[in-house]
Coordinates of C-alpha atoms in Angstrom, one line a residue:
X10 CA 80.3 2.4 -58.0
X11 CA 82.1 5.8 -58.5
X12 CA 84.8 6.6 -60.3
X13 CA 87.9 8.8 -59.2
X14 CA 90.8 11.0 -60.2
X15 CA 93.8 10.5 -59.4
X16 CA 93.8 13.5 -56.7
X17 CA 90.4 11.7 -54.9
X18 CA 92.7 8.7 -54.6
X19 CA 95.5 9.7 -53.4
X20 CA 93.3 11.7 -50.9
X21 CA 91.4 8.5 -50.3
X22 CA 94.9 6.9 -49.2
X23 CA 96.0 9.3 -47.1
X24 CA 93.4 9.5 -45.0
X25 CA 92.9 6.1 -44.6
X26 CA 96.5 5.9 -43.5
X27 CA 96.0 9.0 -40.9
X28 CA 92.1 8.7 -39.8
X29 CA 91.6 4.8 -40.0
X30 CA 95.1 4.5 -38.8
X31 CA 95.8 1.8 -41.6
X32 CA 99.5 1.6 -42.1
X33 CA 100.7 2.3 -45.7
X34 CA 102.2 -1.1 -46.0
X35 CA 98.9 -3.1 -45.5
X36 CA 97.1 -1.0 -48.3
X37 CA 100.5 -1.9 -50.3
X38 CA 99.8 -6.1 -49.1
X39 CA 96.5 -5.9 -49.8
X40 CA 96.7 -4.9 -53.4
X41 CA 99.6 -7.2 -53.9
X42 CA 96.7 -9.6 -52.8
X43 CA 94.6 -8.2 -55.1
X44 CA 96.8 -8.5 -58.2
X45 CA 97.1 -12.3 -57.6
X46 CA 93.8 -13.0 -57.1
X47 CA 92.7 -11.4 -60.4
X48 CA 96.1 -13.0 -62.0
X49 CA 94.9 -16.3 -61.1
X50 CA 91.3 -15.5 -61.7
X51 CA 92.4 -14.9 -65.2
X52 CA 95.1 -17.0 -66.0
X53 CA 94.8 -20.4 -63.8
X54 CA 97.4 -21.6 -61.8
X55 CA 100.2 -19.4 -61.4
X56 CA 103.0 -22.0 -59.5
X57 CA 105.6 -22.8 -62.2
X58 CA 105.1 -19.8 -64.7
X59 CA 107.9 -18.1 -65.9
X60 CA 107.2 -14.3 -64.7
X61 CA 108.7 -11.0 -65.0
X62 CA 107.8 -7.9 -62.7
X63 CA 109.4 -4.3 -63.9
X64 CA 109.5 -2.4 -61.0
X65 CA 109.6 1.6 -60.5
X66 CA 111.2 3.1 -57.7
X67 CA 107.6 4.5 -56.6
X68 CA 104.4 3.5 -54.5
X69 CA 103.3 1.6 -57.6
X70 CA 106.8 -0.2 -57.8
X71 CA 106.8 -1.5 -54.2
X72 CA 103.0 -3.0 -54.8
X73 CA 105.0 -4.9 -57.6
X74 CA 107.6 -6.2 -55.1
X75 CA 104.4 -7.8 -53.4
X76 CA 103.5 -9.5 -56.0
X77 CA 106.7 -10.7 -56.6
X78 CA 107.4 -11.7 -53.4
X79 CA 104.2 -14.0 -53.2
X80 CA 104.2 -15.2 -56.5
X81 CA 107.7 -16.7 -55.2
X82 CA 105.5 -18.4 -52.0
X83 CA 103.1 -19.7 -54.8
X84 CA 106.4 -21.5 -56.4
X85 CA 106.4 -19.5 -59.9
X86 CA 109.7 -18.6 -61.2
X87 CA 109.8 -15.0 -61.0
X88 CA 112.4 -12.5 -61.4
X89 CA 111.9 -8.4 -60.6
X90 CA 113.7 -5.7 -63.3
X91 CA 114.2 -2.6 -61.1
X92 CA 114.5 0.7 -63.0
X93 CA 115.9 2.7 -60.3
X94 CA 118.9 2.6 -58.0
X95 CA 117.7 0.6 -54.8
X96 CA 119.4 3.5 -52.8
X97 CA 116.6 5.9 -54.6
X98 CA 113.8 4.0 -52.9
X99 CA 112.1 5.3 -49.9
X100 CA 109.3 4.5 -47.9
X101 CA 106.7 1.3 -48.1
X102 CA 108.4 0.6 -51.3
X103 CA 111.6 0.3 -49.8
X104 CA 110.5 -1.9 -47.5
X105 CA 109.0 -4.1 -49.9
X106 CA 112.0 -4.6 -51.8
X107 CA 113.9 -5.4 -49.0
X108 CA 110.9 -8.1 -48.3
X109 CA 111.4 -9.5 -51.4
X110 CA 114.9 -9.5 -51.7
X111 CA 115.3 -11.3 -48.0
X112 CA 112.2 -13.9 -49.5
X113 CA 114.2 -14.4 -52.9
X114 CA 117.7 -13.5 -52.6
X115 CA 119.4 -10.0 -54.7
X116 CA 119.7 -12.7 -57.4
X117 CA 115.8 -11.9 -58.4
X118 CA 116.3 -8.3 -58.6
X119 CA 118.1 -7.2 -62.2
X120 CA 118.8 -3.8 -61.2
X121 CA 118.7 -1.2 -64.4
X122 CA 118.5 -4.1 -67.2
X123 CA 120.1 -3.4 -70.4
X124 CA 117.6 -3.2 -73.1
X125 CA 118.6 -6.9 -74.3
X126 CA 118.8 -8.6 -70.7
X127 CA 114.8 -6.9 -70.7
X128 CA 114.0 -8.3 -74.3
X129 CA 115.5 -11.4 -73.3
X130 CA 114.0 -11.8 -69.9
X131 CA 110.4 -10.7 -70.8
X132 CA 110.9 -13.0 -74.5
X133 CA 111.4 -15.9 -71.7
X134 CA 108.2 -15.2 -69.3
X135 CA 104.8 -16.5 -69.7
X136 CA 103.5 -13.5 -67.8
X137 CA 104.5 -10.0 -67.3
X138 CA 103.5 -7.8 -64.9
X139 CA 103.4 -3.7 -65.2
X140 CA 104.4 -1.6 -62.2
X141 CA 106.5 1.2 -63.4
X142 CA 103.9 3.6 -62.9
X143 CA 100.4 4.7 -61.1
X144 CA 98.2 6.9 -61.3
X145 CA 100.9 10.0 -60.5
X146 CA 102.5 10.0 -64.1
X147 CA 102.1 13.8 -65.5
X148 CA 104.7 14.2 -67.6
X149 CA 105.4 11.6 -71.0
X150 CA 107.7 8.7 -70.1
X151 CA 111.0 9.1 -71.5
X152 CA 114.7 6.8 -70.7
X153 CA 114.7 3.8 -69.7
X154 CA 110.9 3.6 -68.6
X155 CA 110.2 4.2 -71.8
X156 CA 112.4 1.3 -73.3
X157 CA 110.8 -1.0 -70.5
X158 CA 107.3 -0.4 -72.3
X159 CA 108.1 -0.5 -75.3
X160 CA 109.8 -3.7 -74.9
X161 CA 107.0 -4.8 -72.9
X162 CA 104.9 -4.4 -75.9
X163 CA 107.1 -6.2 -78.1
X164 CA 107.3 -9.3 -76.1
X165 CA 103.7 -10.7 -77.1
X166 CA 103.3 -12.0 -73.5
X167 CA 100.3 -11.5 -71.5
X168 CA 100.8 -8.0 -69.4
X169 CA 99.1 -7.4 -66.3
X170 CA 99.1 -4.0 -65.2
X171 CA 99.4 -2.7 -61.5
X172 CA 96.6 -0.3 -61.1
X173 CA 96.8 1.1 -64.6
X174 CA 98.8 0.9 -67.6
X175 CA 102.4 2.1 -67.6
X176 CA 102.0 5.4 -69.9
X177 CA 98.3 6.6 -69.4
X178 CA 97.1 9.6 -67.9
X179 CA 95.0 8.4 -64.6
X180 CA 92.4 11.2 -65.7
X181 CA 91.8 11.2 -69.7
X182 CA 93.1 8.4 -70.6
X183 CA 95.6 9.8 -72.7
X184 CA 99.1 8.3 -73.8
X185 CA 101.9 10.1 -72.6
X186 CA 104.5 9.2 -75.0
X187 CA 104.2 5.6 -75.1
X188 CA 101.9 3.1 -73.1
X189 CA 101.7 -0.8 -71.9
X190 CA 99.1 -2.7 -73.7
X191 CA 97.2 -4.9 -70.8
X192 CA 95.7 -7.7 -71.1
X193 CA 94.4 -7.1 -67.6
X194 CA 94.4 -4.4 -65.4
X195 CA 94.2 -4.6 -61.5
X196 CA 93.2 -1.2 -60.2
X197 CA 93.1 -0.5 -56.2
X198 CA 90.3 0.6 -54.3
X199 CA 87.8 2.0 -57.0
X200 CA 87.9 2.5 -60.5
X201 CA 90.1 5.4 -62.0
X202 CA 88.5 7.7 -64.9
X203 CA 91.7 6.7 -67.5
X204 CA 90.8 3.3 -67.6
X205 CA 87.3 4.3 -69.5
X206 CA 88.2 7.4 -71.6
X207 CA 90.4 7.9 -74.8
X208 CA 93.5 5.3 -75.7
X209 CA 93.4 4.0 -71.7
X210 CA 90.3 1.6 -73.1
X211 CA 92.3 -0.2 -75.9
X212 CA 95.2 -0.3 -72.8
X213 CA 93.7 -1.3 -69.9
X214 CA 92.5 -4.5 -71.3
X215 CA 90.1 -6.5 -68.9
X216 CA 89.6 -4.5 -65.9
X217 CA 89.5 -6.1 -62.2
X218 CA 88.8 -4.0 -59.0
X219 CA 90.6 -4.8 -55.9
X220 CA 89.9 -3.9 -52.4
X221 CA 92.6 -2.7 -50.4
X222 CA 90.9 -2.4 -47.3
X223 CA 89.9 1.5 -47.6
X224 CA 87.0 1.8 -45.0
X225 CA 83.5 2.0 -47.0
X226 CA 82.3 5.2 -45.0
X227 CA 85.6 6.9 -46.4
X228 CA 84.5 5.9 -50.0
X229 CA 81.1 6.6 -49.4
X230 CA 82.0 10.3 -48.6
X231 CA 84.1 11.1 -51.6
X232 CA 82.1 13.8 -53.9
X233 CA 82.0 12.1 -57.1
X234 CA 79.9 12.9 -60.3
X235 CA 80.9 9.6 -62.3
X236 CA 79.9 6.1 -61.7
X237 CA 80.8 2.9 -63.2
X238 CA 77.7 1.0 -63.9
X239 CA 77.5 -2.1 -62.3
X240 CA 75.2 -5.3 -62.2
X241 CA 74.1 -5.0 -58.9
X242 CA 72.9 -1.3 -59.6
X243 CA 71.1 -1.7 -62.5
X244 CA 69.1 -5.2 -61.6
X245 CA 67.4 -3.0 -58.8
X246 CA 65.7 -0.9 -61.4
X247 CA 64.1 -3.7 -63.3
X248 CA 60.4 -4.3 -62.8
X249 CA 59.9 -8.0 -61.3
X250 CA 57.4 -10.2 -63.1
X251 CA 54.6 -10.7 -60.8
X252 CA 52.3 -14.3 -61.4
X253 CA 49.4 -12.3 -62.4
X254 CA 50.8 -10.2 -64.7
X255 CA 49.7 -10.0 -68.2
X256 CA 50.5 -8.1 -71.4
X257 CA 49.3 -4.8 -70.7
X258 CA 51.3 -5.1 -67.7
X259 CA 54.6 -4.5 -69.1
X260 CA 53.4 -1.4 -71.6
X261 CA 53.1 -1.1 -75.4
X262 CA 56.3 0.9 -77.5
X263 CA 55.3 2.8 -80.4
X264 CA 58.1 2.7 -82.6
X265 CA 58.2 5.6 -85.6
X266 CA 60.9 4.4 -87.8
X267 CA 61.7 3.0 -91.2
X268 CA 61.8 3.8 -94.7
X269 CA 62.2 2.4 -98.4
X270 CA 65.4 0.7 -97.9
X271 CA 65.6 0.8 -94.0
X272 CA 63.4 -1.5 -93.1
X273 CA 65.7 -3.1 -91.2
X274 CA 65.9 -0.5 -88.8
X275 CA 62.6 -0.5 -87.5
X276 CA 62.1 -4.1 -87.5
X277 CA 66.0 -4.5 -85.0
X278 CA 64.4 -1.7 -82.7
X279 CA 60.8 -3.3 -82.5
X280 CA 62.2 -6.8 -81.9
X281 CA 64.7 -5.8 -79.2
X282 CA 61.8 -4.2 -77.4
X283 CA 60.1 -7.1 -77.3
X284 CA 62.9 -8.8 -76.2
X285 CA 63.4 -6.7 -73.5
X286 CA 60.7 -7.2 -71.6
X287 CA 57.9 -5.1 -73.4
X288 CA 54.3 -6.6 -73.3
X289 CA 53.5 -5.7 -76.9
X290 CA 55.0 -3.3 -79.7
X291 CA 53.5 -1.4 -82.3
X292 CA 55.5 0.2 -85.5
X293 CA 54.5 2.9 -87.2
X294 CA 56.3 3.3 -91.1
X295 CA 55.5 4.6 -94.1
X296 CA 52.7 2.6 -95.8
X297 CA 54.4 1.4 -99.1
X298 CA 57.0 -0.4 -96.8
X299 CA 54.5 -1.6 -94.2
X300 CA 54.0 -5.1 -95.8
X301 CA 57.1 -5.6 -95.7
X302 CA 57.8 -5.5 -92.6
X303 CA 54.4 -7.6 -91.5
X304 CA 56.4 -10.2 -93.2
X305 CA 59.7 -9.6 -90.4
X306 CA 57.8 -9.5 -87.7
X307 CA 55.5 -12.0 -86.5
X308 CA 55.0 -11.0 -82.5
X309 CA 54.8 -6.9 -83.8
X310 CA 52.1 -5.1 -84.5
X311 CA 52.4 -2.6 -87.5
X312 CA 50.2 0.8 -88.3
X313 CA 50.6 2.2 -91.9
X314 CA 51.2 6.1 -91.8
X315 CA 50.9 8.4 -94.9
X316 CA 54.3 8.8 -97.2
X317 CA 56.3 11.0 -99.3
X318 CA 56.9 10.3 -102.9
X319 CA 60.9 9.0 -101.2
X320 CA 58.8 6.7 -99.5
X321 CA 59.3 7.9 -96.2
X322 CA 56.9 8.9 -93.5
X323 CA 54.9 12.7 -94.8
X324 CA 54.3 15.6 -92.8
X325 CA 50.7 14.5 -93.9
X326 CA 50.2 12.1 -91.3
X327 CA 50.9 14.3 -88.5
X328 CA 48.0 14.2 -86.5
X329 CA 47.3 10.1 -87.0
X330 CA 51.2 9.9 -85.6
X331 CA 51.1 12.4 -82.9
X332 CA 47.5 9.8 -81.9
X333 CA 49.9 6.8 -82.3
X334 CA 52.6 8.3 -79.9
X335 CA 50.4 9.4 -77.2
X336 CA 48.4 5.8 -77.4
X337 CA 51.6 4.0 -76.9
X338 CA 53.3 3.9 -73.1
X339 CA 56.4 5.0 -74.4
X340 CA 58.0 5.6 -77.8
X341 CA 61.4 4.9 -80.0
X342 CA 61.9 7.3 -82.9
X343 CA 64.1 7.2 -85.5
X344 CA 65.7 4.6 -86.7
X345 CA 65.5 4.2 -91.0
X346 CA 63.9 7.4 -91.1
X347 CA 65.9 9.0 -93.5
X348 CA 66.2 13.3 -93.6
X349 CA 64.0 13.8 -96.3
X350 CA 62.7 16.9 -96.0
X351 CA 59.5 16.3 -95.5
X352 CA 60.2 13.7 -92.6
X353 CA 62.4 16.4 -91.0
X354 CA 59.7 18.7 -90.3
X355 CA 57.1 16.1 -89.0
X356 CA 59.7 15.0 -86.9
X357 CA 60.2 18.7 -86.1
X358 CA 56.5 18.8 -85.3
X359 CA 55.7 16.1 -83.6
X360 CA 58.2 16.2 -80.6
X361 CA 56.1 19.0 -78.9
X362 CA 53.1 17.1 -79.3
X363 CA 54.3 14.2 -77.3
X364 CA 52.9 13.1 -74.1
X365 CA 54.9 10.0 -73.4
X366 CA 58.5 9.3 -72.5
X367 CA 60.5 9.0 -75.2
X368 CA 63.8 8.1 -76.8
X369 CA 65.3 9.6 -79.6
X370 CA 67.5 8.3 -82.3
X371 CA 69.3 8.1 -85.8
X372 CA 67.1 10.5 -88.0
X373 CA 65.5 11.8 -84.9
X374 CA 68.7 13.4 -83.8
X375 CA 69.5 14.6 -87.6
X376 CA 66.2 16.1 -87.9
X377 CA 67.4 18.3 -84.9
X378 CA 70.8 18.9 -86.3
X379 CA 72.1 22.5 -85.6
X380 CA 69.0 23.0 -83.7
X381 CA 68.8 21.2 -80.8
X382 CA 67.7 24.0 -78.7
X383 CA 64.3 22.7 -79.8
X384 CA 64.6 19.5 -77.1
X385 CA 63.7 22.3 -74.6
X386 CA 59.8 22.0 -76.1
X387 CA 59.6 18.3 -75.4
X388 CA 57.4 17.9 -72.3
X389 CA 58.1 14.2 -71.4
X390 CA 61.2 12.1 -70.1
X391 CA 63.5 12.2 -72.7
X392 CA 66.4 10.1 -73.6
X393 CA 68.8 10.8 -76.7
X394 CA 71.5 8.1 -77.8
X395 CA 73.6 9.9 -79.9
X396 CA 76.9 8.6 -81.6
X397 CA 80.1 10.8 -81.9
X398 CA 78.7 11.8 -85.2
X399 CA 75.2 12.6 -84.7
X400 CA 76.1 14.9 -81.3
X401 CA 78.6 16.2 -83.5
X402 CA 75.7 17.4 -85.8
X403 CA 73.4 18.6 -83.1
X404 CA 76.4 21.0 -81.4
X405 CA 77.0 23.5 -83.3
X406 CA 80.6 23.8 -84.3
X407 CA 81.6 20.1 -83.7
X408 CA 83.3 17.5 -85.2
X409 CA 83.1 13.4 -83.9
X410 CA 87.1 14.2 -83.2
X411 CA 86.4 16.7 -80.7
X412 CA 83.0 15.2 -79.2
X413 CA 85.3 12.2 -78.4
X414 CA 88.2 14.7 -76.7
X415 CA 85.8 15.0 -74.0
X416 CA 83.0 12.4 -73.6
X417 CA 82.2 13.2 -70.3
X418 CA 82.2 16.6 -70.0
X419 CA 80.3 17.4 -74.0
X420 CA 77.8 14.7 -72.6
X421 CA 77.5 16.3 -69.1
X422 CA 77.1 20.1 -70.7
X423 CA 74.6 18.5 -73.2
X424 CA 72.7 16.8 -70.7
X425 CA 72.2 19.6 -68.6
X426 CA 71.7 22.4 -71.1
X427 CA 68.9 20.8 -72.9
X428 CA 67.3 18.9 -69.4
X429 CA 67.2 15.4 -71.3
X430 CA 69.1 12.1 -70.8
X431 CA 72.0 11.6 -72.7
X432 CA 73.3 8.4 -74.0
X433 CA 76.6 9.0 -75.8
X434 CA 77.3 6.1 -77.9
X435 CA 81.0 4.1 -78.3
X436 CA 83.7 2.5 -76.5
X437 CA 82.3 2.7 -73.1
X438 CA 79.5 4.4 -73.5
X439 CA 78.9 7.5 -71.7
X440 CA 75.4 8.4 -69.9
X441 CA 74.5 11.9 -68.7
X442 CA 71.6 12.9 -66.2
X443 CA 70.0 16.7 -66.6
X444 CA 71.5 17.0 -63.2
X445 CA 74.8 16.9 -64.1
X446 CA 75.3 13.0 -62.9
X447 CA 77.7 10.9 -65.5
X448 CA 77.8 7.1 -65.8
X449 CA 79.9 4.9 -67.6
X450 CA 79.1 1.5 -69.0
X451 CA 81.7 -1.3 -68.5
X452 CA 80.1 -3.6 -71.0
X453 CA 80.4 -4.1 -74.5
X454 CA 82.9 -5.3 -77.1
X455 CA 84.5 -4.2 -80.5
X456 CA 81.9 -6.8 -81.9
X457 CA 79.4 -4.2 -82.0
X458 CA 80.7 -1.9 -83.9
X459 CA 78.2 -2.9 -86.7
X460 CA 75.0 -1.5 -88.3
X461 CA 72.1 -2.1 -86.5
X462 CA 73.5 -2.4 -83.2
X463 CA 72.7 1.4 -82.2
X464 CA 68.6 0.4 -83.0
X465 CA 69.0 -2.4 -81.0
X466 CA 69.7 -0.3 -77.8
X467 CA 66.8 2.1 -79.5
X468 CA 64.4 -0.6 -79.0
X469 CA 65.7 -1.9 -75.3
X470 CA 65.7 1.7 -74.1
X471 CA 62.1 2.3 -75.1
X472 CA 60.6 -0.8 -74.3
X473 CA 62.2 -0.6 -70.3
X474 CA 60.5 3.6 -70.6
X475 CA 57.3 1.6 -71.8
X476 CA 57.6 -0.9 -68.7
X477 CA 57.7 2.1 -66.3
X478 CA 61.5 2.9 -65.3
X479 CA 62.5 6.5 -65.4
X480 CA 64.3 7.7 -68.4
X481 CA 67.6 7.6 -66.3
X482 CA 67.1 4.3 -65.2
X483 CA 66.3 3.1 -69.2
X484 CA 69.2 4.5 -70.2
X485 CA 71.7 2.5 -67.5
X486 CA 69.8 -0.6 -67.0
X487 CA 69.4 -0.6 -71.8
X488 CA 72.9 0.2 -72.1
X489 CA 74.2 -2.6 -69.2
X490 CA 72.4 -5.5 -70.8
X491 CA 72.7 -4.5 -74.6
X492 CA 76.5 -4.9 -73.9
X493 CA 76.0 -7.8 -72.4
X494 CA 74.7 -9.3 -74.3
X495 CA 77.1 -8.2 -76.9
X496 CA 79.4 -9.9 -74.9
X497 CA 77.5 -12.8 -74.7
X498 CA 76.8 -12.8 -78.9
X499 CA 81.2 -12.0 -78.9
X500 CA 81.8 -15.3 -76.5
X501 CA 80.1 -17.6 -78.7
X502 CA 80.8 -16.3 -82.5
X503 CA 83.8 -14.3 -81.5
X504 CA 83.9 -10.7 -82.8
X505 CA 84.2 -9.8 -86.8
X506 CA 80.6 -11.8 -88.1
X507 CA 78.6 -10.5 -85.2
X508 CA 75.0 -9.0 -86.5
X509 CA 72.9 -6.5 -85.0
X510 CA 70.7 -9.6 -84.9
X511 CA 73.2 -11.6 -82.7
X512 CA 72.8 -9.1 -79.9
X513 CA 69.0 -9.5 -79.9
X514 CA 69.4 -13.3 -79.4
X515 CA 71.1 -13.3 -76.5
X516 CA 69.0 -10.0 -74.9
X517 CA 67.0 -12.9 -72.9
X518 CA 70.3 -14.3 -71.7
X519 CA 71.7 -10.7 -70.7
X520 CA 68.7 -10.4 -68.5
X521 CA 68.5 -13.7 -67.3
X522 CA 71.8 -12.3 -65.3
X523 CA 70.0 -9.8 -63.4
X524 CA 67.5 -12.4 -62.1

């Protein structure tokens, strides 16, 4: 599914409203639809609520007078705060306000509420719905939009916001001057860039699309680089699991991680390979630590390389690891491998020497820091899964604050410059193809913000290379299912004690979803 600007929406609307010849006010019914489908989708039953609907004299206003007006035919007690003169609105939301006010009465419009009658009102609701502003907002909010917000914030009731959040920038997400805090969002007609980059993600709360009735052969022509990964898009990449399948079927991941103290790390990426569908896993770590990790791992197999006197894998072993990679169907490096510098330059060496896809992570990426010009030698389909922090150390002149200014585009110029697959780790994770494509994932929670999580993906991103699916495919379809089953792991411990390990349990149940 793609995502838009606010420009290729509002160019969407028009011309379905002069081409398709679909009158403004049925896009405006339909999405006043929309928000009370997802409204009681979400939050059950809405006859007999207490709800509040702040209204702005624009387009996004009259879609709030819609909901209004059939929140009133579903029998809840709603009342509309207008924050404009009802002389100053024009057009389809005009009209809807005069809808509502001939369904309700001018008794359930508070026209320009004083700042108490709003703190009252909204202290007095069980819901609140958001439709000051769309996706048009330039310019920060200021008067008494800005009050309206801010009280909306303070009124600790659920929000529900009409296409996005009152105070952020359609495009980047950003806050201008003060934003709503959703604990839904209903956007129209596809999905808008804001609601997925910078503060719009902590805004936008739980994101619903809802169709307005905007012919598909009008979306389908819209020139769009960005996509919203979706279920339906990545199950078509997995490999089905034919009755006479066997082990060897499914491929064999070499994973090259681990070190004196890391073990962890290689054992989380081998297991979640396994977990993901692959038929058998190998690890290769430094001897001294090898035993070890026999004693984790009961389904992996492990290979003992040659060490350093850190205990970490030795330029030494070179040769037997570059036979390792190129034995294996696909292969995961990094994790727990530590910049020693000793490990740096076999990693440095080896990555030319590679004849299988491969994905790159951790100490992989660090080994390449300052120098990642060197990704240019690698032969093979190649996906990186930075953080903000490690493609902070592989641009030169970068800091995590400014990779995370623009996740799109530094993952985009990235992606293309150095002809690899970019995974860009964080709140919605952001995916770049060497072609200049961007996708963003949906999934995920603030649950997996925990060590061992980023190995976890590792290991699910090789072992679906190792089953056969192109290195953009392995990178969506990992990324999908590791949030969900994040999600999963969140839904059932709730979010501060989830482990790295949490996610791997429920891997099985994240694919299951695709089945």
């Amino acid at each position: 599914m793609i995502i838009l600007t606010a420009a290729q929406m509002k160019a969407l609307d028009l011309r379905a409203i002069q081409e398709a010849h679909i009158p403004g006010w049925r896009l405006m019914e339909n999405a006043g639809a929309g928000v009370i489908t997802a409204m009681e989708e979400t939050f059950g039953q809405l006859g007999g609520k207490t709800i509040t609907i702040l209204c702005g004299k624009g387009n996004n206003g009259g879609d709030g007078f819609v909901v209004a007006r059939r929140l009133k035919q579903k029998r809840a007690r709603c009342r509309a705060l207008l924050f404009a003169r009802p002389t100053e609105l024009t057009g389809d939301a005009k009209t809807m306000y005069q809808r509502f006010v001939k369904a309700g009465g001018s008794a359930s419009v508070k026209v320009q509420p004083s700042e108490h009658q709003m703190h009252q009102l909204l202290g007095d609701s069980d819901l609140v719905v958001d439709a000051l502003f769309g996706t048009g907002l330039s310019a920060p909010v200021t008067g008494s939009s800005l009050s309206a917000i801010r009280a909306m914030n303070a009124s600790h009731r659920p929000v529900i916001a009409v296409d996005l959040p009152s105070g952020i920038q359609a495009d980047t997400g950003a806050i201008l001057g003060d934003a709503v805090r959703a604990a839904l969002t209903v956007t129209f007609g596809l999905p808008k860039l804001g609601l997925y980059l910078g503060s719009g993600i902590d805004h936008a709360g739980a994101v619903r699309i809802a169709d307005i009735g905007i012919p598909p052969s009008y979306v389908q022509a819209v020139e769009s680089q960005v996509e919203l990964l979706t279920l339906e898009g990545v199950r078509a990449a997995l490999p089905p699991r034919l009755p006479s399948s066997h082990k060897g079927t499914y491929g064999h991941v070499g994973v090259v991680a681990g070190s004196v103290g890391k073990t962890g790390a290689a054992a989380l990426t081998a297991h979640a390979a396994l977990r993901t569908g692959a038929g058998l896993v190998t690890v290769a770590t430094p001897a001294s630590v090898n035993d070890i990790l026999e004693t984790m791992l009961l389904e992996v197999m492990t290979r003992p390389m040659p060490e350093t006197a850190a205990r970490s894998l030795s330029v030494v072993g070179l040769d037997d690891l570059t036979l390792f990679a190129n034995a294996r169907s696909a292969v995961a490096i990094g994790p727990g491998l530590t910049t020693h510098p000793e490990t740096v330059e076999l990693v440095r060496a080896l990555l030319p020497r590679l004849e299988k896809p491969c994905v790159l992570d951790a100490d992989a990426l660090n080994a390449l820091a300052g120098d990642a010009a060197r990704l240019t030698d690698i032969r093979v389909p190649l996906v990186v899964t930075p953080h903000p922090g490690e493609m902070a150390r592989l641009v030169r002149d970068a800091t995590a604050q400014t990779v995370n200014s623009d996740r799109v585009g530094g993952a985009r110029q990235f992606a293309t410059t150095h002809h690899v697959t970019v995974v860009l780790k964080g709140a919605r994770t952001v995916l770049a193809h060497p072609d200049g494509r961007v996708a963003i994932c949906p999934t995920g929670n603030p649950g997996m913000a925990t060590a061992g999580s980023g190995d976890v993906l590792t290991g699910m991103i090789g072992s679906l290379l190792a089953q056969g699916l192109s290195a953009w495919d392995s990178a969506c379809a990992g990324t999908y299912f590791h949030g969900v089953a994040g999600d999963l792991a969140a839904e059932a411990l709730g979010l501060p004690g989830m482990t790295a390990g949490d996610i791997i349990d429920r891997i099985p149940y994240a694919l299951r979803q695709a089945a």
